[in-house]
């Protein structure tokens, strides 16, 4: 008798609402934001800059105290801030680029993309996002858009100078490479990788395509430039680290990994000129790979985390330090990958890691700053040598 | 736990994307159709049950009026009515519960493969059952004027989501006739049904405005398939759904037919000691015969859904 009353029209209405609500929660539950915090440090200044959700803050690297805070109506920040010549540049989730004064957090200028509204707020242009960081030359700032474009704007006026269309989103920061001295055939070039699997070489003055190469898989993470060998290294979702020789404009080697690659490798150059790349994959493996004339040669490979290592490792003081989605930070020996110290973080540690040298030099009293997905521990600073927490910042 | 469903769904969706020429909309449409086909038996059971419940609503209303002061007798009469018509009130719920994780899996797979945000793209890692499909990640989200990873700037898809959701709701839950005898429970139920028909489309419309437009494609295709499946049951009535026919007239029609049949049976001396236009639940119910036996066979309940289907089909044909 009771059951007969359970499924009357009002009950069905409630059940329907619950289903829809559950669907909504199932899709969105458990995720605090759309991305992780962006962290950067001014090598010439005394602050760590953090971009997360609605604000950009400057933190004192010794204490984590807030020096200034920047907000803008409706802006959400998840990109990595870029710092140059007294200004901080960061894109937001509305496709805009902000230039902020490093001294006080005031805004220098704001670039807003053109939108063609046809009736009221109805626009032919879908909203766009800036997920990538930025690159510079003397007079331009370059960045990628979540949809498909690479954009160049004037550094002085924020005027849009050109856009270049790729086949998919550009999430990685563009890379500006100056012409090599003594090489007459060399020229300033802007490189951009897209989720459409391609590496593009562009003329930074006009945005014209110079050449492109198919990497075989999407490349959401940043490229790294090897100045010594004039190469670019890019990780892809085909579980490969790809070496592109810029002289030959060709892929010269691919190093196969266990999982997808997102973060760019950290390059360490020995005194004898030997180069080693350190990078992690999304399956929790960490790699040390030596760079040779012909490509790559593995030194060691170690499964150190239970979940993804997304960001570029930090190599300092004989250690390779990485954060992981498994809510841990790991420091291992750069010689063989053996564990030196580790610590549990409050949330997933997916942000870039920033080194703040100690007052007496990099080898003494240095701290590594990283971010987590937990608001109570948005930013954590660890002593490099001991692995002890130096300070925390909650937002 | 849902990974058991989501991961193969993601793999299949990416596979479809690869073989359908990298067209993400086509992949979502085909994928939605495949999943809805796989869950078709469950959906049919649920819809049959819902429709059967709708058909006996006038008789239920009369029972409530007749026994408004005696809840126990009203409940007994209701239960007898369900038994007579082969309706299991639980049957509409069980298929829904089974479909629920599948629908969530489908929804999550689409969100994951569109990968509109870095966290969503990161979440895709390790989910593919076929490693070679990594080359299809993330899917190209551009289609016509749309970037399927963000909401539709022209609001075309949200409007279509609202319209198709409303139409599906309207067809599955036609407006209940208003109580003439002041039955508060029935009035309340009708009011809630009407509210539901407003709330659900608006809610899904808000989802469509807020989330990736790829999801709107899924909502629209899913609604159209739902309407199509209901139409396949053969009794779709667009006039009534669009309010061109009075709901009360429509609702009264099957009751009148049944009363006429009961009267005919009474005249033939089969049963129904009390021939009237009222439903036959208060008296001994006329039970469908099975096979050639002249004895009334007791209705045998199945685990769920409409039971005694052979007798019901014969009755429907008549």
XYZ file of C-alpha atoms in Angstrom:
713
model
C 0.000 0.000 0.000
C 2.746 2.372 0.875
C 4.649 1.595 -2.301
C 1.629 2.478 -4.366
C 1.818 6.008 -3.066
C 5.529 6.342 -3.519
C 5.396 6.858 -7.252
C 2.647 9.356 -7.695
C 3.225 12.387 -9.890
C 4.774 14.614 -7.209
C 7.137 11.846 -6.199
C 8.170 11.390 -9.801
C 8.831 15.088 -9.965
C 11.071 14.887 -6.933
C 12.850 11.821 -8.293
C 13.408 13.617 -11.592
C 14.834 16.622 -9.840
C 17.087 14.440 -7.760
C 18.346 12.656 -10.860
C 19.115 15.892 -12.615
C 20.773 17.268 -9.526
C 22.811 14.130 -9.116
C 23.853 14.312 -12.740
C 25.031 17.828 -12.155
C 26.907 16.911 -9.009
C 28.415 13.838 -10.595
C 29.854 15.987 -13.344
C 31.140 18.741 -11.201
C 31.648 17.277 -7.772
C 35.032 17.026 -6.204
C 36.643 19.701 -8.298
C 37.293 23.026 -6.629
C 38.311 24.875 -9.790
C 39.034 24.294 -13.436
C 42.759 24.138 -13.008
C 45.614 24.535 -10.599
C 47.351 27.664 -9.365
C 49.949 29.382 -11.501
C 53.158 30.269 -9.631
C 56.125 32.372 -10.697
C 58.990 34.270 -9.134
C 60.754 37.406 -10.204
C 64.446 36.434 -10.247
C 65.401 40.048 -9.613
C 62.737 40.839 -7.051
C 61.575 39.553 -3.717
C 58.165 38.002 -4.178
C 56.394 34.861 -5.311
C 53.360 35.515 -7.515
C 50.353 33.214 -7.354
C 47.369 33.233 -9.700
C 44.356 31.225 -8.658
C 40.692 31.665 -9.442
C 39.663 35.284 -8.802
C 42.956 36.841 -7.784
C 46.650 37.274 -8.347
C 48.688 37.789 -5.178
C 52.271 38.688 -4.411
C 53.615 36.722 -1.454
C 56.657 37.365 0.671
C 58.906 34.331 -0.012
C 60.173 34.263 3.569
C 56.823 34.280 5.338
C 54.037 33.801 2.800
C 52.534 37.161 3.800
C 50.471 38.899 1.124
C 52.185 41.976 -0.319
C 49.442 42.951 -2.739
C 46.401 41.461 -4.378
C 45.006 42.018 -7.851
C 41.382 41.382 -8.847
C 39.316 42.250 -11.880
C 35.552 41.919 -12.324
C 34.637 38.463 -13.582
C 38.230 37.419 -14.191
C 39.437 33.938 -13.301
C 43.133 33.182 -13.390
C 44.661 29.746 -13.804
C 47.575 30.483 -16.134
C 51.183 30.779 -15.045
C 52.165 34.448 -14.575
C 55.105 35.680 -16.602
C 57.371 38.414 -15.278
C 59.566 40.773 -17.207
C 60.899 44.269 -16.753
C 58.766 45.235 -13.769
C 55.495 43.860 -15.112
C 53.522 40.697 -14.640
C 51.516 39.331 -17.565
C 48.693 36.868 -17.129
C 45.719 35.721 -19.178
C 42.284 34.976 -17.756
C 39.361 32.670 -18.480
C 37.632 35.309 -20.590
C 40.375 35.452 -23.194
C 41.873 38.678 -21.790
C 45.470 39.511 -20.972
C 46.363 41.630 -17.939
C 49.555 43.575 -17.476
C 50.156 44.308 -13.788
C 52.696 46.555 -12.102
C 54.943 44.393 -9.921
C 55.471 47.113 -7.337
C 51.908 47.626 -6.158
C 49.653 45.278 -8.110
C 48.000 48.061 -10.100
C 46.985 47.362 -13.666
C 49.088 48.704 -16.522
C 46.696 47.661 -19.260
C 44.118 45.092 -20.232
C 43.831 43.404 -23.583
C 40.292 42.326 -24.480
C 39.577 40.343 -27.646
C 37.109 41.819 -30.112
C 33.642 40.303 -29.968
C 30.970 40.762 -32.608
C 27.660 41.035 -30.811
C 24.724 40.621 -33.134
C 21.851 41.286 -30.711
C 22.534 42.501 -27.185
C 24.911 40.055 -25.506
C 24.452 37.455 -28.269
C 27.788 37.074 -29.960
C 29.083 35.128 -32.894
C 32.248 34.466 -30.933
C 32.320 31.802 -28.264
C 33.986 32.759 -24.992
C 37.654 31.929 -24.927
C 40.215 31.122 -22.279
C 43.844 31.854 -21.729
C 45.385 28.743 -20.231
C 48.900 29.285 -21.530
C 51.598 31.523 -20.156
C 53.140 34.237 -22.294
C 56.375 34.888 -24.195
C 57.949 38.265 -24.999
C 60.274 40.091 -27.228
C 61.129 43.755 -26.891
C 57.826 45.122 -28.124
C 55.340 42.250 -28.175
C 53.670 39.794 -25.863
C 52.628 36.409 -27.287
C 50.122 33.980 -25.795
C 47.834 31.105 -26.770
C 44.059 30.841 -26.544
C 42.082 27.830 -25.357
C 40.193 27.718 -28.650
C 42.899 27.717 -31.321
C 44.778 30.968 -31.777
C 48.163 32.401 -30.997
C 47.906 36.132 -30.375
C 50.483 38.925 -30.409
C 49.740 42.226 -28.686
C 51.765 45.362 -28.283
C 53.676 45.506 -25.021
C 53.166 49.241 -24.806
C 49.521 49.670 -25.779
C 47.887 46.204 -25.616
C 46.849 46.626 -29.243
C 46.296 43.334 -31.039
C 48.948 42.979 -33.739
C 48.185 39.619 -35.281
C 46.596 36.229 -34.619
C 47.586 32.866 -35.955
C 45.076 30.052 -36.163
C 46.036 26.470 -35.290
C 43.780 23.414 -35.444
C 43.024 23.212 -31.720
C 43.639 24.847 -28.364
C 47.009 26.361 -27.518
C 47.549 25.591 -23.842
C 51.327 25.729 -23.775
C 53.239 28.982 -23.469
C 54.763 30.098 -26.772
C 58.548 30.108 -26.914
C 60.523 33.017 -28.324
C 63.943 32.060 -29.664
C 66.389 34.766 -30.702
C 68.536 34.418 -33.814
C 71.786 32.620 -33.047
C 74.863 34.775 -33.089
C 77.181 34.042 -35.949
C 74.544 32.109 -37.864
C 73.538 34.145 -40.885
C 70.634 31.851 -41.727
C 69.138 32.117 -38.281
C 66.257 34.465 -37.411
C 64.096 35.361 -34.444
C 61.303 32.821 -34.303
C 58.227 32.255 -32.212
C 57.377 28.607 -31.555
C 53.935 27.425 -30.501
C 52.591 23.936 -29.867
C 48.936 23.115 -30.143
C 46.621 20.348 -29.034
C 46.262 19.698 -32.794
C 49.594 17.766 -32.500
C 51.715 20.351 -34.325
C 54.719 22.475 -33.539
C 54.498 25.768 -35.414
C 57.398 28.097 -36.198
C 56.051 31.633 -36.718
C 57.419 34.950 -37.803
C 57.044 37.061 -34.632
C 56.588 40.252 -36.642
C 53.699 39.112 -38.815
C 52.434 35.836 -37.379
C 53.089 34.082 -40.689
C 53.830 30.383 -40.520
C 57.451 29.559 -41.337
C 57.169 25.811 -40.979
C 55.410 23.171 -38.875
C 55.972 19.579 -37.764
C 53.514 16.894 -36.687
C 54.479 15.651 -33.235
C 52.085 12.688 -33.325
C 50.097 13.670 -30.256
C 48.632 16.603 -28.365
C 51.117 18.790 -26.516
C 49.435 20.632 -23.636
C 52.649 21.457 -21.773
C 55.425 23.937 -22.349
C 58.402 23.443 -24.621
C 61.949 23.806 -23.390
C 64.755 25.243 -25.480
C 68.202 23.692 -25.459
C 70.439 26.603 -26.409
C 73.570 24.482 -26.606
C 72.208 22.121 -29.256
C 69.561 24.457 -30.731
C 66.791 21.968 -30.028
C 63.313 22.035 -28.564
C 62.011 19.255 -26.312
C 58.265 18.669 -26.114
C 56.260 16.064 -24.217
C 53.113 14.664 -25.855
C 50.052 12.581 -25.076
C 51.482 9.815 -27.247
C 53.751 9.152 -24.247
C 56.825 10.507 -25.987
C 59.404 13.161 -25.356
C 60.157 14.589 -28.781
C 63.418 16.304 -29.745
C 63.113 18.786 -32.610
C 66.334 20.073 -34.155
C 65.761 23.683 -35.175
C 68.627 23.740 -37.668
C 67.269 20.741 -39.513
C 63.640 21.624 -38.732
C 63.146 17.932 -38.071
C 62.284 15.530 -35.268
C 65.534 13.761 -34.502
C 64.480 11.427 -31.682
C 61.547 10.275 -29.558
C 61.903 8.901 -26.042
C 59.033 6.607 -25.078
C 57.536 6.953 -21.593
C 55.059 4.910 -19.593
C 52.366 7.574 -19.398
C 51.323 10.804 -21.079
C 53.663 13.764 -20.753
C 52.459 17.204 -19.745
C 55.254 19.097 -18.018
C 58.363 20.149 -19.852
C 61.722 18.655 -18.856
C 64.168 20.423 -16.576
C 67.591 20.704 -18.220
C 70.752 20.370 -16.179
C 74.074 21.092 -17.842
C 77.162 19.533 -16.259
C 80.556 21.247 -16.219
C 81.731 18.986 -19.045
C 78.804 20.104 -21.168
C 76.769 16.918 -20.703
C 73.065 17.647 -20.570
C 70.497 15.684 -18.600
C 66.727 16.083 -18.829
C 64.510 15.324 -15.815
C 60.790 14.902 -16.331
C 57.777 13.086 -14.926
C 54.753 11.487 -16.602
C 51.079 11.205 -15.747
C 51.542 7.602 -14.544
C 53.850 8.734 -11.729
C 57.214 7.852 -13.318
C 60.238 10.102 -13.111
C 62.969 9.973 -15.773
C 66.572 11.094 -16.120
C 67.593 11.086 -19.767
C 70.937 12.178 -21.152
C 71.006 14.218 -24.322
C 73.353 12.959 -27.029
C 74.213 14.103 -30.518
C 71.681 11.708 -31.971
C 68.936 12.066 -29.406
C 68.270 10.535 -26.000
C 69.969 8.012 -23.744
C 68.216 6.890 -20.558
C 70.105 7.212 -17.277
C 67.375 6.028 -14.956
C 63.634 5.681 -14.676
C 61.714 5.311 -11.434
C 58.068 4.960 -10.421
C 57.937 7.343 -7.498
C 54.304 8.468 -7.281
C 50.959 6.697 -7.331
C 49.393 9.296 -9.582
C 50.292 11.949 -12.137
C 53.437 14.063 -12.035
C 52.278 16.995 -14.135
C 54.699 19.863 -13.644
C 58.326 20.343 -14.555
C 60.622 18.922 -11.842
C 62.815 21.263 -9.877
C 66.505 20.284 -9.914
C 68.561 21.771 -7.108
C 71.054 20.815 -4.455
C 71.572 17.311 -5.907
C 67.833 16.655 -5.717
C 64.987 16.323 -8.165
C 61.788 17.592 -6.528
C 58.315 16.913 -7.913
C 54.722 17.247 -6.779
C 52.066 14.700 -7.627
C 48.346 14.295 -7.977
C 48.615 11.671 -5.248
C 48.943 14.554 -2.729
C 52.632 14.155 -2.052
C 55.800 16.024 -2.769
C 58.884 13.882 -3.454
C 62.583 14.714 -3.391
C 64.851 12.100 -4.957
C 68.553 11.897 -5.695
C 69.340 13.154 -9.160
C 71.992 10.433 -9.457
C 69.763 7.367 -9.208
C 66.245 8.462 -8.246
C 66.506 7.121 -4.694
C 64.238 8.813 -2.172
C 65.689 11.637 -0.058
C 62.526 12.987 1.526
C 58.820 13.225 0.877
C 55.829 14.862 2.502
C 52.100 14.596 2.262
C 50.374 17.718 0.954
C 46.850 18.857 1.759
C 45.688 18.471 -1.831
C 46.864 17.463 -5.290
C 50.239 19.040 -6.039
C 50.001 19.883 -9.740
C 51.501 23.374 -9.935
C 54.915 24.387 -11.159
C 57.616 24.408 -8.481
C 59.512 27.600 -7.780
C 62.898 27.816 -6.122
C 63.603 30.689 -3.751
C 67.346 30.754 -2.997
C 68.424 31.221 0.604
C 70.083 34.387 1.727
C 73.516 32.842 1.605
C 73.195 31.308 -1.814
C 71.270 28.591 -3.542
C 72.774 25.687 -1.604
C 71.832 26.956 1.834
C 68.399 27.779 3.223
C 66.673 27.512 -0.130
C 62.960 26.839 -0.223
C 60.769 25.273 -2.871
C 57.305 26.746 -3.300
C 54.437 24.738 -4.761
C 50.654 24.828 -4.777
C 47.959 22.314 -3.909
C 44.268 21.907 -4.683
C 43.374 22.441 -1.022
C 42.364 26.002 -0.153
C 43.793 25.703 3.375
C 47.142 24.898 1.825
C 46.981 26.666 -1.500
C 50.699 27.394 -1.387
C 53.323 25.512 0.659
C 57.006 26.321 1.051
C 59.417 23.478 1.882
C 62.993 23.681 3.028
C 64.912 22.062 0.191
C 67.400 20.222 2.367
C 65.162 18.924 5.129
C 61.735 18.709 3.512
C 60.181 20.572 6.431
C 57.355 23.010 5.821
C 58.561 26.587 6.052
C 55.212 28.370 5.618
C 51.739 27.917 4.192
C 49.363 30.295 2.456
C 45.578 29.740 2.533
C 43.211 31.570 0.214
C 33.449 2.980 -8.879
C 31.835 4.650 -11.903
C 35.175 4.287 -13.693
C 34.026 0.803 -14.705
C 31.414 2.521 -16.849
C 33.174 5.796 -17.696
C 36.467 4.343 -18.971
C 34.989 2.034 -21.626
C 32.590 4.813 -22.616
C 35.512 7.197 -23.115
C 37.322 4.562 -25.169
C 34.266 3.906 -27.360
C 33.597 7.617 -27.832
C 37.178 8.240 -28.946
C 37.033 5.208 -31.229
C 33.864 6.570 -32.861
C 35.534 9.969 -33.182
C 38.441 8.329 -35.009
C 36.350 6.277 -37.423
C 33.834 9.065 -38.096
C 36.457 11.347 -39.549
C 37.157 13.357 -36.425
C 33.629 14.786 -36.294
C 32.877 15.247 -32.631
C 29.169 15.979 -33.049
C 28.670 12.845 -35.124
C 30.597 10.844 -32.533
C 28.392 12.168 -29.712
C 25.201 11.523 -31.694
C 26.153 7.961 -32.657
C 27.410 7.247 -29.167
C 24.194 8.534 -27.570
C 22.121 6.448 -29.980
C 24.173 3.317 -29.193
C 23.804 3.782 -25.454
C 20.095 4.504 -25.747
C 19.681 1.402 -27.915
C 21.517 -0.690 -25.344
C 19.207 0.599 -22.616
C 16.116 0.402 -24.842
C 14.506 -2.598 -23.089
C 14.798 -0.822 -19.764
C 13.439 2.416 -21.165
C 10.488 0.612 -22.744
C 9.627 -1.085 -19.483
C 9.747 2.213 -17.689
C 7.674 4.020 -20.289
C 5.077 1.233 -20.489
C 4.709 1.334 -16.760
C 4.398 5.117 -16.743
C 1.771 4.971 -19.480
C -0.170 2.238 -17.738
C -0.185 4.343 -14.595
C -1.448 7.300 -16.600
C -4.260 5.261 -18.107
C -5.653 4.245 -14.749
C -5.395 7.741 -13.272
C -9.147 8.500 -13.747
C -10.040 5.264 -12.004
C -7.588 5.988 -9.213
C -9.167 9.376 -8.817
C -12.586 7.842 -8.491
C -11.341 5.417 -5.865
C -9.916 8.325 -3.907
C -13.225 10.126 -4.126
C -15.227 7.061 -3.219
C -13.125 6.143 -0.190
C -11.972 9.566 0.840
C -12.841 8.797 4.443
C -11.393 5.299 4.523
C -7.731 5.206 3.647
C -7.302 1.477 4.133
C -10.127 0.583 1.784
C -8.871 3.148 -0.713
C -5.418 1.587 -0.623
C -6.854 -1.918 -1.002
C -8.957 -0.813 -3.935
C -5.952 0.889 -5.548
C -3.878 -2.225 -5.170
C -6.655 -4.302 -6.674
C -6.848 -1.866 -9.581
C -3.115 -2.220 -10.189
C -3.484 -5.993 -10.146
C -6.392 -5.953 -12.500
C -4.597 -3.775 -15.026
C -1.285 -5.534 -14.623
C 0.470 -2.438 -13.356
C 3.375 -2.560 -10.955
C 3.979 0.885 -9.461
C 7.612 -0.070 -8.796
C 8.241 -0.945 -12.424
C 8.864 2.655 -13.450
C 11.591 3.050 -10.871
C 13.783 -0.012 -11.274
C 14.791 0.549 -14.909
C 15.471 4.165 -14.009
C 17.818 3.090 -11.221
C 19.662 0.737 -13.570
C 19.951 3.436 -16.245
C 21.128 6.079 -13.831
C 24.826 5.053 -13.626
C 24.841 4.512 -17.390
C 23.542 8.019 -17.995
C 26.096 9.489 -15.608
C 28.812 7.481 -17.336
C 27.742 8.808 -20.718
C 27.633 12.353 -19.429
C 31.019 12.091 -17.755
C 32.597 10.476 -20.818
C 31.506 13.389 -23.012
C 32.771 15.966 -20.509
C 36.097 14.128 -20.186
C 36.757 13.696 -23.893
C 35.906 17.308 -24.710
C 38.381 18.281 -21.992
C 37.488 21.949 -21.793
C 39.701 22.586 -18.769
C 43.154 21.421 -17.695
C 41.754 19.339 -14.842
C 39.378 17.531 -17.194
C 42.199 16.800 -19.617
C 44.392 15.568 -16.783
C 41.560 13.325 -15.629
C 41.605 11.551 -19.001
C 45.038 10.136 -18.290
C 45.018 6.396 -17.693
C 41.372 6.000 -18.697
C 41.875 4.737 -22.247
C 41.632 0.992 -22.727
C 43.327 1.282 -26.114
C 46.590 3.193 -25.883
C 46.650 4.064 -29.591
C 43.553 6.194 -29.106
C 45.753 8.701 -27.261
C 46.265 10.326 -30.648
C 42.580 11.329 -30.659
C 42.893 13.217 -27.362
C 41.503 15.794 -26.953
C 38.717 15.754 -29.509
C 38.463 18.715 -31.868
C 35.678 20.701 -30.324
C 34.852 22.995 -33.243
C 31.612 22.518 -35.147
C 29.875 25.178 -37.257
C 29.853 28.295 -35.069
C 30.378 26.269 -31.941
C 33.293 25.540 -29.728
C 31.808 22.462 -28.076
C 34.034 22.863 -25.050
C 32.284 26.124 -24.046
C 28.631 27.259 -23.997
C 26.895 28.206 -27.252
C 27.272 32.001 -27.743
C 24.151 32.168 -29.945
C 21.963 30.349 -27.385
C 20.587 28.074 -30.112
C 21.491 24.853 -28.315
C 20.148 25.946 -24.896
C 16.834 26.839 -26.560
C 16.711 23.448 -28.278
C 17.549 21.752 -24.980
C 14.656 23.541 -23.261
C 12.214 22.740 -26.072
C 13.086 19.056 -26.401
C 13.174 18.541 -22.641
C 9.784 20.193 -22.291
C 8.312 18.137 -25.124
C 9.642 14.914 -23.691
C 8.303 15.796 -20.253
C 4.962 16.732 -21.727
C 4.670 13.449 -23.587
C 5.767 11.295 -20.702
C 3.745 13.141 -18.098
C 0.581 14.551 -19.655
C -1.231 17.078 -17.510
C -3.450 15.351 -14.945
C -7.082 16.342 -15.055
C -8.080 18.769 -12.357
C -10.096 17.337 -9.548
C -13.719 18.288 -9.724
C -14.595 16.985 -6.328
C -12.045 19.005 -4.439
C -9.571 16.134 -4.033
C -6.619 18.025 -2.610
C -4.135 15.218 -3.170
C -4.991 14.935 -6.848
C -4.930 18.688 -7.312
C -1.571 18.850 -5.599
C -0.242 16.063 -7.774
C -1.439 17.805 -10.912
C 0.109 21.063 -9.774
C 3.423 19.380 -9.067
C 3.354 17.686 -12.448
C 2.845 21.051 -14.088
C 5.654 22.561 -12.025
C 7.882 19.678 -12.976
C 7.214 20.303 -16.628
C 8.434 23.855 -16.128
C 11.350 23.166 -13.789
C 13.058 20.374 -15.714
C 13.418 22.209 -19.043
C 14.569 25.368 -17.279
C 17.090 23.446 -15.218
C 18.538 21.677 -18.243
C 18.485 24.998 -20.083
C 20.633 26.500 -17.333
C 23.002 23.532 -17.611
C 23.207 24.153 -21.355
C 23.958 27.826 -20.769
C 26.665 27.057 -18.229
C 28.445 23.953 -19.517
C 30.193 22.814 -22.668
C 27.862 22.899 -25.661
C 28.889 19.310 -26.448
C 26.712 18.374 -23.516
C 23.810 20.260 -25.062
C 24.194 18.083 -28.149
C 23.928 15.065 -25.895
C 20.845 16.447 -24.103
C 19.084 17.224 -27.388
C 19.885 13.892 -29.034
C 18.934 12.043 -25.880
C 15.601 13.890 -25.656
C 14.792 13.259 -29.311
C 15.556 9.569 -28.905
C 13.390 9.504 -25.776
C 10.520 11.081 -27.702
C 11.108 8.641 -30.555
C 11.034 5.683 -28.227
C 7.772 6.917 -26.757
C 6.375 7.382 -30.252
C 7.300 3.781 -31.052
C 4.838 2.734 -28.389
C 2.233 3.996 -30.840
C 0.191 6.301 -28.683
C 1.978 9.577 -28.943
C -0.507 12.431 -29.043
C 1.079 15.701 -30.048
C -2.255 17.534 -29.935
C -2.688 16.715 -26.301
C 0.957 17.396 -25.504
C 0.737 20.813 -27.098
C -2.524 21.585 -25.271
C -4.706 21.480 -28.383
C -6.936 18.809 -26.863
C -8.488 18.959 -23.427
C -6.582 16.685 -21.106
C -9.693 15.767 -19.152
C -11.533 14.543 -22.230
C -8.598 12.457 -23.183
C -8.204 11.036 -19.718
C -11.880 10.185 -19.474
C -11.931 8.339 -22.782
C -10.207 5.104 -21.746
C -12.264 4.972 -18.553
C -15.497 5.247 -20.562
C -14.311 2.533 -22.916
C -13.543 0.243 -20.018
C -16.886 0.989 -18.393
C -18.666 0.152 -21.640
C -16.753 -3.083 -21.886
C -17.594 -3.929 -18.306
C -21.244 -3.255 -19.046
C -21.118 -5.503 -22.079
C -19.515 -8.250 -20.035
C -22.179 -7.855 -17.346
C -24.902 -8.209 -19.917
C -23.243 -11.332 -21.225
C -23.246 -12.680 -17.701
C -19.489 -12.933 -17.463
C -18.921 -10.858 -14.368
C -19.362 -7.339 -13.030
C -22.342 -7.532 -10.798
C -22.563 -3.748 -10.752
C -22.560 -2.324 -14.275
C -21.792 1.350 -14.120
C -19.505 3.946 -15.573
C -17.382 3.754 -12.446
C -14.304 1.570 -12.468
C -14.876 -1.992 -11.451
C -12.501 -1.978 -8.543
C -15.145 -1.760 -5.835
C -16.736 -4.964 -6.952
C -15.061 -8.182 -7.946
C -12.600 -7.221 -10.654
C -12.955 -8.787 -14.076
C -9.760 -10.717 -14.548
C -8.326 -11.480 -17.929
C -8.583 -15.094 -19.005
C -5.536 -17.089 -19.850
C -5.468 -19.720 -22.541
C -8.701 -21.614 -23.053
C -9.591 -21.993 -19.439
C -12.940 -20.567 -18.425
C -11.741 -20.143 -14.887
C -10.398 -16.689 -14.016
C -6.652 -17.033 -13.722
C -4.878 -15.070 -10.997
C -2.516 -12.471 -12.324
C 1.067 -13.578 -11.839
C 3.508 -10.842 -10.996
C 6.844 -10.682 -12.706
C 9.840 -9.142 -11.040
C 9.154 -5.757 -12.537
C 7.316 -4.036 -15.328
C 3.848 -4.705 -16.663
C 2.736 -8.221 -15.903
C 0.136 -10.421 -17.599
C 1.220 -8.835 -20.855
C -0.500 -11.370 -23.123
C -3.906 -10.562 -21.679
C -3.107 -6.859 -21.790
C -2.140 -7.071 -25.446
C -5.320 -8.948 -26.309
C -7.329 -6.335 -24.472
C -5.530 -3.540 -26.260
C -6.214 -5.137 -29.647
C -9.916 -5.363 -28.887
